[in-house]
CSV table of C-alpha atoms in Angstrom, one decimal:
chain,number,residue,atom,x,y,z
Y,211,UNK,CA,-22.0,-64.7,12.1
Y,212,UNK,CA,-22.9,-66.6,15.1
Y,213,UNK,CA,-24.2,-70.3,14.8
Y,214,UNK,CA,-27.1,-69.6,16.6
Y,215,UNK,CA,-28.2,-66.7,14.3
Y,216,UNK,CA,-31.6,-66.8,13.3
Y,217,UNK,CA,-32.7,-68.9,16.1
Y,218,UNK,CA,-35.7,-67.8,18.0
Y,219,UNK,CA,-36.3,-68.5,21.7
Y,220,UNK,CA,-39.4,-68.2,23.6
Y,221,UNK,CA,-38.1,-68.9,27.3
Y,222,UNK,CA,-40.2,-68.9,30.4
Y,223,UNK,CA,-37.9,-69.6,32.8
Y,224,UNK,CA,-36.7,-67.9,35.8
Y,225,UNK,CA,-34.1,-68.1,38.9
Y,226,UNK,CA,-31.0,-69.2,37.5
Y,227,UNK,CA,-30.9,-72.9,36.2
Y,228,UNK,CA,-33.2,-72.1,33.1
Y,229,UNK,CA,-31.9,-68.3,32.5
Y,230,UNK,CA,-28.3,-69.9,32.7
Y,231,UNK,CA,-29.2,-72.0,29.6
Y,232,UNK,CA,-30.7,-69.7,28.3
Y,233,UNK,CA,-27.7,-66.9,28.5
Y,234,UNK,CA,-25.9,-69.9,26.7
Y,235,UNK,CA,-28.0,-70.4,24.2
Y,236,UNK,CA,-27.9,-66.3,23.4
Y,237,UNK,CA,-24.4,-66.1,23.5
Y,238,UNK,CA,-24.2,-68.3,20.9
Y,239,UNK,CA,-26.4,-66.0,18.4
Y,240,UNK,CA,-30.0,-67.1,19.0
Y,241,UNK,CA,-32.3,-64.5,20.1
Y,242,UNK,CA,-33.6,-65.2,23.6
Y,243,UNK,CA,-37.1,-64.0,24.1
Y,244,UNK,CA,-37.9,-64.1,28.0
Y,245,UNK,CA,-41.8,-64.3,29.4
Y,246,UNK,CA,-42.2,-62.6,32.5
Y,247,UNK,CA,-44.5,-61.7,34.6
Y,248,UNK,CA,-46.2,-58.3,34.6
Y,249,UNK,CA,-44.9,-55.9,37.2
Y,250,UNK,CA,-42.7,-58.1,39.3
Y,251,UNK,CA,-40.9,-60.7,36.7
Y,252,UNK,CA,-39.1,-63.2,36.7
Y,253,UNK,CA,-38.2,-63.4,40.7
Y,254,UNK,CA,-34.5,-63.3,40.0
Y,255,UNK,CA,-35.2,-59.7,39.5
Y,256,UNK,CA,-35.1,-59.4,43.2
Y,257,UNK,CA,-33.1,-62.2,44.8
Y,258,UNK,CA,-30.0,-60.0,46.0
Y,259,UNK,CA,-27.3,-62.0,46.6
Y,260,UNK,CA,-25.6,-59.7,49.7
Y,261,UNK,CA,-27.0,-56.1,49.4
Y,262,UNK,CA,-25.9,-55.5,46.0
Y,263,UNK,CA,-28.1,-54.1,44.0
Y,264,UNK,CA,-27.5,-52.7,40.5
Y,265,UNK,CA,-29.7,-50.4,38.7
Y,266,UNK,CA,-32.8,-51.1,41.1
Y,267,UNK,CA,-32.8,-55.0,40.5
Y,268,UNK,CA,-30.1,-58.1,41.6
Y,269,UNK,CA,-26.7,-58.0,40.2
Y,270,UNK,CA,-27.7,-61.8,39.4
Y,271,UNK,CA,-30.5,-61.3,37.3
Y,272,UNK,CA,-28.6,-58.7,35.4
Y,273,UNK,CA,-25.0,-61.0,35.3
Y,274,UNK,CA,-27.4,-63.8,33.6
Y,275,UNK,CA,-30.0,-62.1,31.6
Y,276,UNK,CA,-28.0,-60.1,29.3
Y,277,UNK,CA,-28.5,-60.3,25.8
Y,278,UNK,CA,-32.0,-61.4,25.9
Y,279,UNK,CA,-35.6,-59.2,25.7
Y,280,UNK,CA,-38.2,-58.9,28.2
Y,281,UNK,CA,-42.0,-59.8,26.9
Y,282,UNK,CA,-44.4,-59.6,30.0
Y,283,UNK,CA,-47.8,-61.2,30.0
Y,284,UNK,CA,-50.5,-62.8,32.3
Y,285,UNK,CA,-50.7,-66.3,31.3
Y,286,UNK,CA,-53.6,-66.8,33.2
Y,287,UNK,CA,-55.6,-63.6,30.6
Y,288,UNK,CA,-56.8,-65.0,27.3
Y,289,UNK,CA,-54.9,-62.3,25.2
Y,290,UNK,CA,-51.5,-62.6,26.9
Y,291,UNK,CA,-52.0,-66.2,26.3
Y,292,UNK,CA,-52.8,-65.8,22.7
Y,293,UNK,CA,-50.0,-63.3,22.7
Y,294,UNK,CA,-47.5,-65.8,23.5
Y,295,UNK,CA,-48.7,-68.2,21.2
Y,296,UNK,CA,-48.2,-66.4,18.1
Y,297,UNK,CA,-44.6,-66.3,19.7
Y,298,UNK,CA,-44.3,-69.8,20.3
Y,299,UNK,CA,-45.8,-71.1,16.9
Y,300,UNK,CA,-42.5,-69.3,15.7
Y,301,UNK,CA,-40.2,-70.4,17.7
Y,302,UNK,CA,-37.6,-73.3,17.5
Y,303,UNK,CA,-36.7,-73.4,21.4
Y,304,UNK,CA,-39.8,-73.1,23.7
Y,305,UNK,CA,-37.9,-73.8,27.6
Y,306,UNK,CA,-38.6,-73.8,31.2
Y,307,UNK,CA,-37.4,-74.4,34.6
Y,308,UNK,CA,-40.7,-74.8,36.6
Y,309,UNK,CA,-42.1,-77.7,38.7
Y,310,UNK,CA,-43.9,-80.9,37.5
Y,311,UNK,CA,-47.3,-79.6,36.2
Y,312,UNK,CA,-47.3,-76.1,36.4
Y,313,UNK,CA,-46.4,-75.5,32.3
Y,314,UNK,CA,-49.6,-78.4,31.9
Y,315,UNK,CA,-52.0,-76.1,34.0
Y,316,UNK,CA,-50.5,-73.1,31.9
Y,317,UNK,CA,-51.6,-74.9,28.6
Y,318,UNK,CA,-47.9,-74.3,27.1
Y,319,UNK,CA,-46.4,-78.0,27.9
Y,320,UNK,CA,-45.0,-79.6,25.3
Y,321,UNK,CA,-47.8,-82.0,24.0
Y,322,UNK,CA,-49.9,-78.4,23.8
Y,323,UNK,CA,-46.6,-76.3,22.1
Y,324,UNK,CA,-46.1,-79.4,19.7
Y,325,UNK,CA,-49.6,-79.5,18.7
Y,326,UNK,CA,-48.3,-76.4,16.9
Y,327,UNK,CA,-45.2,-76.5,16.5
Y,328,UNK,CA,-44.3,-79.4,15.3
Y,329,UNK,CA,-40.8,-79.5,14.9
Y,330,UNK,CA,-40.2,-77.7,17.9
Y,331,UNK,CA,-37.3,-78.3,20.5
Y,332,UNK,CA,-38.8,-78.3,23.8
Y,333,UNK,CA,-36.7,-78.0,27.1
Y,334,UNK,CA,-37.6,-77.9,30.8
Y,335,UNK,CA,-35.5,-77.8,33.8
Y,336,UNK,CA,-36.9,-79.7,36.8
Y,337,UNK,CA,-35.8,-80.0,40.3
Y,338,UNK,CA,-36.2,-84.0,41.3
Y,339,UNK,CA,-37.7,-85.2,37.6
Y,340,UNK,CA,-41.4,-86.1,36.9
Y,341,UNK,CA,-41.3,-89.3,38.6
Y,342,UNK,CA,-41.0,-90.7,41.9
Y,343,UNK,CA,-41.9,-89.5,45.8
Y,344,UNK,CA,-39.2,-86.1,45.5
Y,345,UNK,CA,-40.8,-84.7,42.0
Y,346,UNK,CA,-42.5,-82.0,43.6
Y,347,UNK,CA,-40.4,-80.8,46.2
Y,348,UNK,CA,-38.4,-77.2,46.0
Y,349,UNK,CA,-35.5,-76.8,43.4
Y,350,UNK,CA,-33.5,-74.9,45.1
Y,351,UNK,CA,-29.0,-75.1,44.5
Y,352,UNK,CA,-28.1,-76.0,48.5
Y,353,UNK,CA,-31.3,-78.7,48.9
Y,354,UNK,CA,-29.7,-80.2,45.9
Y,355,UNK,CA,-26.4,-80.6,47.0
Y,356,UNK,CA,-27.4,-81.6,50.6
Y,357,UNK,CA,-29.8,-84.4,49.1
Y,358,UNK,CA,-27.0,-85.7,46.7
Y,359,UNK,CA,-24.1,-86.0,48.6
Y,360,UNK,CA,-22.2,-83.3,47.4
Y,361,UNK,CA,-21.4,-81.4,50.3
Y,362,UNK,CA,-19.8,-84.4,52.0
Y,363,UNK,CA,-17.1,-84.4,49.5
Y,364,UNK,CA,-15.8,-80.4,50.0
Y,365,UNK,CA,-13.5,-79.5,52.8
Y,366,UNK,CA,-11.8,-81.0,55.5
Y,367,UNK,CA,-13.3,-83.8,57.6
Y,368,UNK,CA,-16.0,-83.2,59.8
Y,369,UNK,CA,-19.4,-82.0,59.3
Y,370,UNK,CA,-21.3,-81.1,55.3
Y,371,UNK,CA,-19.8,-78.2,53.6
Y,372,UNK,CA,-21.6,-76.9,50.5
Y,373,UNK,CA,-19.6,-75.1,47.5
Y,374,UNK,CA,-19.6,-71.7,47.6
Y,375,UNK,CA,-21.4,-71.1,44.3
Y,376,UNK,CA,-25.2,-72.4,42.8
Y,377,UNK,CA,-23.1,-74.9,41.1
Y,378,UNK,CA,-26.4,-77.6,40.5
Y,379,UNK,CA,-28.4,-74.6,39.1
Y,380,UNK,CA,-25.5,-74.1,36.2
Y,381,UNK,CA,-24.6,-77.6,35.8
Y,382,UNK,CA,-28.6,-78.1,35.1
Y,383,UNK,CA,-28.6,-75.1,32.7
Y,384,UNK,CA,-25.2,-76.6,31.1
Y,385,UNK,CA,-26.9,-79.8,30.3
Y,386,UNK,CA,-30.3,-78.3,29.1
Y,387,UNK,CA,-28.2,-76.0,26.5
Y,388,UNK,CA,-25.8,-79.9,25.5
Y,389,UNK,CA,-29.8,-81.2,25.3
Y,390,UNK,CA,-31.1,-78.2,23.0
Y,391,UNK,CA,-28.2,-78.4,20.8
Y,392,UNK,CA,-27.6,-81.7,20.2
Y,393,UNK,CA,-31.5,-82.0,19.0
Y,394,UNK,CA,-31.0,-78.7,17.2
Y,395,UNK,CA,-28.6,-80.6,14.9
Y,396,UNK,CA,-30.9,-83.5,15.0
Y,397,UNK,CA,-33.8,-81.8,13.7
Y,398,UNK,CA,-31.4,-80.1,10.3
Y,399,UNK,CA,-30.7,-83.5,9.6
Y,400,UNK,CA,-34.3,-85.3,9.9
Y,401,UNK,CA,-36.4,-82.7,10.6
Y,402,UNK,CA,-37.9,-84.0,13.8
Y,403,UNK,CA,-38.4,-82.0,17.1
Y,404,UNK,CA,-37.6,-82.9,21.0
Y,405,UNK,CA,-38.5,-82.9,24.5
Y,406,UNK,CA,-35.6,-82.0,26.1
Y,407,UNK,CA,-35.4,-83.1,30.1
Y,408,UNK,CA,-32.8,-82.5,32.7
Y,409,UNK,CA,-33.2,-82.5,36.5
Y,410,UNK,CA,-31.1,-80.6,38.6
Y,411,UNK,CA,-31.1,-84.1,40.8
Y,412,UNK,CA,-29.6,-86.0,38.3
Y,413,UNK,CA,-27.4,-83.2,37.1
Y,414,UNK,CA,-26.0,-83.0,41.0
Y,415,UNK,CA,-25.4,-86.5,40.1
Y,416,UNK,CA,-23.8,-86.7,36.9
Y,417,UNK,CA,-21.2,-83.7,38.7
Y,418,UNK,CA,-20.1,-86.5,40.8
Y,419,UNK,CA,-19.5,-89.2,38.4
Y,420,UNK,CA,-16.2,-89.9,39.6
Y,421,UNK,CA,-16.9,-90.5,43.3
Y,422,UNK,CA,-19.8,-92.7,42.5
Y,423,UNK,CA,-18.1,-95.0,40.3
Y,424,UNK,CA,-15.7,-95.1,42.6
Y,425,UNK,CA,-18.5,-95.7,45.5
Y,426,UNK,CA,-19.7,-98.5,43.4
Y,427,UNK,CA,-16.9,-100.9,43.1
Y,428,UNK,CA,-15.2,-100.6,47.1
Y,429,UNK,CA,-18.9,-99.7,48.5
Y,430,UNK,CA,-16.8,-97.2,50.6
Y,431,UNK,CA,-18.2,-94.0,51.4
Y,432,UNK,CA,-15.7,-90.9,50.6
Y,433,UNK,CA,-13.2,-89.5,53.6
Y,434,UNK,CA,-12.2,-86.4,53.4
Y,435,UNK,CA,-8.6,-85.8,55.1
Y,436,UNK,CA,-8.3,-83.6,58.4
Y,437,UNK,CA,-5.9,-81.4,57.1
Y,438,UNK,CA,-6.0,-78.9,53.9
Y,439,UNK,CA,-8.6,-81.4,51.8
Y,440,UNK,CA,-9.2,-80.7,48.4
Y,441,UNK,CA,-10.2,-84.3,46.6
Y,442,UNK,CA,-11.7,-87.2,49.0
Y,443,UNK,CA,-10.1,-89.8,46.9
Y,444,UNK,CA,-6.5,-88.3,46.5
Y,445,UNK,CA,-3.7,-88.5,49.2
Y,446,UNK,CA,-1.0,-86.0,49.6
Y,447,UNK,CA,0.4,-83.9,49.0
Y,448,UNK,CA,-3.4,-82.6,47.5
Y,449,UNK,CA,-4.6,-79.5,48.8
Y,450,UNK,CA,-3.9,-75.9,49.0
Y,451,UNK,CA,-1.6,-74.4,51.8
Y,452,UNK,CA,-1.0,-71.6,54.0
Y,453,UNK,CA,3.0,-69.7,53.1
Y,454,UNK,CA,4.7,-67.4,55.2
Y,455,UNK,CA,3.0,-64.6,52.9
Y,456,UNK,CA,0.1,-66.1,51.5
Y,457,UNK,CA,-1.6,-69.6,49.8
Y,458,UNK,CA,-0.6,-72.2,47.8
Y,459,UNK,CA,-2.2,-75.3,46.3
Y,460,UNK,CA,-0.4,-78.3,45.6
Y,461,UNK,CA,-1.5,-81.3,43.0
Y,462,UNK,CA,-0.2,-84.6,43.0
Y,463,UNK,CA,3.4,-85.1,44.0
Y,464,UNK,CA,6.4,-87.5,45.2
Y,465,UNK,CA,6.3,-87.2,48.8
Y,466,UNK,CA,10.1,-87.9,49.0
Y,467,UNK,CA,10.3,-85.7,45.7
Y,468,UNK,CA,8.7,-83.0,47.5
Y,469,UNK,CA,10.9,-83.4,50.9
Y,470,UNK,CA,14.1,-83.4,48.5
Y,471,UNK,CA,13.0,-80.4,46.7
Y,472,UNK,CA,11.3,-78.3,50.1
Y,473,UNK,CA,14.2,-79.3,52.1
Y,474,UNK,CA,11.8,-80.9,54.4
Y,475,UNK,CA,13.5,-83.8,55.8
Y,476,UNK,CA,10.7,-85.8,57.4
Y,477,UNK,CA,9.2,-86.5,54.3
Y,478,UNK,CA,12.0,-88.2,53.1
Y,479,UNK,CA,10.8,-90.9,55.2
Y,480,UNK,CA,7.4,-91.9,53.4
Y,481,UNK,CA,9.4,-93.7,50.5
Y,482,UNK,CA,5.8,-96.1,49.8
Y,483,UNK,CA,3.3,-94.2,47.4
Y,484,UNK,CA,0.6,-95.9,49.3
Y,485,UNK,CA,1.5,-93.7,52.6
Y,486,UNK,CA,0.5,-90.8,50.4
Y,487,UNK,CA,-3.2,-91.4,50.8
Y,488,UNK,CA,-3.5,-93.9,54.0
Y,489,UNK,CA,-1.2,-91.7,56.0
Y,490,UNK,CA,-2.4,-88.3,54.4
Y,491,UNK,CA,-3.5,-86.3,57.3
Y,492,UNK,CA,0.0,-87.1,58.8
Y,493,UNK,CA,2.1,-85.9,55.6
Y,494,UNK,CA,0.0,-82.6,55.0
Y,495,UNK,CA,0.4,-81.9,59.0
Y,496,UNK,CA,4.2,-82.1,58.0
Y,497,UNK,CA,3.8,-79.9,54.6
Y,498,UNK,CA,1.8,-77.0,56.2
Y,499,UNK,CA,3.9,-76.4,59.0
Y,500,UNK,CA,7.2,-76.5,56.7
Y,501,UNK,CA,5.4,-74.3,53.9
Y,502,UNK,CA,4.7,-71.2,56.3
Y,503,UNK,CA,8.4,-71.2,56.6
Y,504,UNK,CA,8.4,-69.6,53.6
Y,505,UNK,CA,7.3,-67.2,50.8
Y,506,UNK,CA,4.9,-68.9,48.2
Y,507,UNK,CA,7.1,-67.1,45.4
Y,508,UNK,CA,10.2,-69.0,47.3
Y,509,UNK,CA,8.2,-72.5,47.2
Y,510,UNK,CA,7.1,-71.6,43.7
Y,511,UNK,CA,10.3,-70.8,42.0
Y,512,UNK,CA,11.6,-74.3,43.4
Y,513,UNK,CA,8.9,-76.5,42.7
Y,514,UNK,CA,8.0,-75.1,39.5
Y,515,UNK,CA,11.6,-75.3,38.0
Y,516,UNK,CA,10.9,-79.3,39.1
Y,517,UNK,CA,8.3,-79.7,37.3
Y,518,UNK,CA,5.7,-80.0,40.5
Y,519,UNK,CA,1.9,-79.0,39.7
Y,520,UNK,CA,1.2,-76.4,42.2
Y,521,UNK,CA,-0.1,-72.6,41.8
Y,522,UNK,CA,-0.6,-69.7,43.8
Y,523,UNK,CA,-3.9,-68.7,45.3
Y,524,UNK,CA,-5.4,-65.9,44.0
Y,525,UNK,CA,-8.4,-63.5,44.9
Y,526,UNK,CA,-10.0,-62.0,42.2
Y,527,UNK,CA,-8.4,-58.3,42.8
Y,528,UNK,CA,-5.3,-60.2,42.2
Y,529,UNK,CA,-6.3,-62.5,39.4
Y,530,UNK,CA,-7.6,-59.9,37.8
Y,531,UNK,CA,-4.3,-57.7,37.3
Y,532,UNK,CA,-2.2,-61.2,35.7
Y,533,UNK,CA,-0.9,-60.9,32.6
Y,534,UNK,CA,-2.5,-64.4,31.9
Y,535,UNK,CA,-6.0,-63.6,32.8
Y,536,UNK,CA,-5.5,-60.3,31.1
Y,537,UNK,CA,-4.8,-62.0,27.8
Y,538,UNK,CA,-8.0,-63.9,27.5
Y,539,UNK,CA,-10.0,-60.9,27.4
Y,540,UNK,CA,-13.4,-62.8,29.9
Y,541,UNK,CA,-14.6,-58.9,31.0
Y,542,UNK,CA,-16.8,-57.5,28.8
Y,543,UNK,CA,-18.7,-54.2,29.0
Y,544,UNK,CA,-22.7,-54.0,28.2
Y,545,UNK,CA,-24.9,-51.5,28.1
Y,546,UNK,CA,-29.3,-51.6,28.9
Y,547,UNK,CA,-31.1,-49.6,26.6
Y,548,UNK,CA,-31.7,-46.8,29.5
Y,549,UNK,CA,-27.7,-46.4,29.1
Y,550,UNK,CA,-26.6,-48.3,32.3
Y,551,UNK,CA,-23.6,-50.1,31.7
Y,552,UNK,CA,-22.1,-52.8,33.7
Y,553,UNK,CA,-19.0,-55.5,33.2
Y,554,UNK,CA,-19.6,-59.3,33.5
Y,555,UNK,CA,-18.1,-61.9,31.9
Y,556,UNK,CA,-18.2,-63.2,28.2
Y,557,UNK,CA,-19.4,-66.5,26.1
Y,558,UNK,CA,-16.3,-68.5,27.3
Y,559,UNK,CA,-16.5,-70.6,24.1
Y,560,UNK,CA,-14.6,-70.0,21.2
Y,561,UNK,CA,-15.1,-70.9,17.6
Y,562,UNK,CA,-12.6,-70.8,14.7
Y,563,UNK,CA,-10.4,-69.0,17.0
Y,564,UNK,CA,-13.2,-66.0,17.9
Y,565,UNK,CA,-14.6,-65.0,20.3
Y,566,UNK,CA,-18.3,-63.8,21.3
Y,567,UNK,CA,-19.2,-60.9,23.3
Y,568,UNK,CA,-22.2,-58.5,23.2
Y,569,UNK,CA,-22.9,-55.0,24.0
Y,570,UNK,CA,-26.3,-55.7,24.9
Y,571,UNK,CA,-27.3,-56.0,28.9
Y,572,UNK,CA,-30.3,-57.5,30.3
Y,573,UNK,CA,-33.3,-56.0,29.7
Y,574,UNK,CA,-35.8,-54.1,31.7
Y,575,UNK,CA,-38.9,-55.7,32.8
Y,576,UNK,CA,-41.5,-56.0,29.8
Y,577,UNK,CA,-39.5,-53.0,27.1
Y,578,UNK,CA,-39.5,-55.2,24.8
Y,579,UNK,CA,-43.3,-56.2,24.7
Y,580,UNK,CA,-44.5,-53.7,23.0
Y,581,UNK,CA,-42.0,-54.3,19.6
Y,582,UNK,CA,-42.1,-57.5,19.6
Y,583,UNK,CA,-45.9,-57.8,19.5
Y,584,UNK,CA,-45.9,-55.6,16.4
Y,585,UNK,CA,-43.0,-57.5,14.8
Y,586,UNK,CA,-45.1,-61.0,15.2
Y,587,UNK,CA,-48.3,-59.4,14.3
Y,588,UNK,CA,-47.3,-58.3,11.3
């Protein structure tokens, strides 16, 4: 049995900071019942990333909705609304990711939804908070990490580079499930429901914790190094590196350790451990041009043997044929009810040594409307 068994639901958000939580939430064992729109849905439904599109609709939509059921209604018509009520008067997770206001002109904030549902736990994902001059501006992953200074901490020095993934739309979806649960266990105890708030703004900050602590007590701003940066606040030899035959990424390290060891006499010569950060640029300059004398099984076998944190760099095609990733079992297979199956990941968590996976994929728009209206009518 799952923890979450038995839990119900009613979730109205869309995109991916809300559904993220809410994919968390249903991995877990609670049944996720997701309010979309008639006929178009909830928007992820058609935000392709690329051109790939799987079974009509985004791959994203399907890679985050799986496990959950599709209720449509027009929460602007008096018996969709009513509809949704009896759901929410049942449920004991009412959630969503939309702007300051919007939920309040819907009638289903949380002052309306507690009136209730007393005991309910209410979360909602928003993009700047519901205070202050940025509250109703776009929620959107790259905005966020442009406005936070995120993107002045990834690659080399130079201009903003933003990660390659909607990393502030999952970190906000991360905290809301932390939120849900920890008031979940609140409410067994005493009894008492919760609003449950997270912005992706101070979720983007929170990500940088260590940086800004760090800003705090020097009042420096982070510099990235010129060569192979992979931490603005760690010197060499930090970073990942171009072999003879491929990539490699190196942690932290002796300098003269790793000249010794590499064979590489001019690091020999950078015997102070402050050089490794004020004279980084300098010592990774010397490290990449010595490391694409060689094979990164070559520098591997060496350093390894030594104790050295480093790794090879590995794509997924490669990744996914290791013996280590293999073991772990993250690729499940699910299935939609119109027998389209796909692979995505699993529940990452484990509990008493289990795992969670589901055969269940996302669901198609509204199939679920119909069943579930009898179910909560009856």
């Amino acid at each position: 049995m799952k923890p979450l068994e038995d839990y119900l639901v009613v979730d109205f958000s869309q995109f991916l900071s809300g559904p993220s939580a809410g994919l968390r939430l249903a991995d877990l064992g609670a049944r996720i019942i997701k309010i979309e729109r008639p006929e178009t849905g909830d928007i992820c439904r058609h935000l392709y990333t690329s051109n790939v599109i799987m079974n009509g609709e985004s791959s994203v939509f399907h890679a985050i909705n799986r496990n959950k059921e599709s209720f449509t209604a027009d929460l602007k018509n008096a018996a969709d609304r009513q509809n949704v009520w009896e759901l929410v008067k049942k449920a004991d997770v009412v959630m969503h990711n939309y702007r300051p206001g919007v939920m309040e002109r819907l009638g289903f904030d949380y002052e309306s939804v507690k009136a209730v549902n007393p005991n309910v736990v209410y979360g909602e994902i928003s993009g700047y908070g519901n205070v202050g001059p940025w509250k109703d501006k776009p929620g959107q992953d790259l905005l966020l990490q442009s406005l936070t200074g995120l993107t002045w901490l990834t690659g080399n020095a130079g201009g903003p580079v933003p990660m390659g993934l909607s990393i502030i739309d999952m970190l906000a979806g991360t905290h809301l499930a932390q939120g849900i649960l920890a008031c979940l266990v609140r409410r067994t105890i005493k009894g008492q429901g919760a609003l449950v708030q997270v912005s992706m703004l101070e979720s983007a900050y929170d990500l940088q914790f260590e940086a800004v602590t760090t800003y705090y007590y020097d009042g420096k701003l982070p510099e990235r190094s010129e060569k192979n940066n992979a931490h603005a606040y760690l010197g060499a030899p930090y970073g990942v590196y171009k072999t003879g035959n491929g990539y490699m990424a190196l942690a932290m390290g002796s300098i003269p350790q790793l000249g010794q060891l590499l064979k590489c006499d001019p690091l020999l010569a950078y015997t102070d451990a402050g050089q490794a950060f004020h004279q980084r640029d300098e010592i990774k300059s010397i490290l990449a041009a010595h490391l694409q004398t060689g094979t990164t099984e070559s520098w591997l076998e060496v350093l390894l043997a030594a104790d050295i944190w480093c790794a090879e760099v590995l794509s997924w095609d490669v990744l996914m044929q290791q013996d280590g990733f293999k073991a772990l079992n993250m690729i499940q297979e699910v299935r939609m009810n119109d027998g389209y199956s796909y692979r995505t990941t699993r529940c990452p968590i484990r509990i008493d040594g289990e795992i969670f996976t589901s055969t269940k994929g996302s669901p198609a728009l509204g199939e679920n409307t119909e069943a579930i209206l009898q179910e909560f009518k009856a």
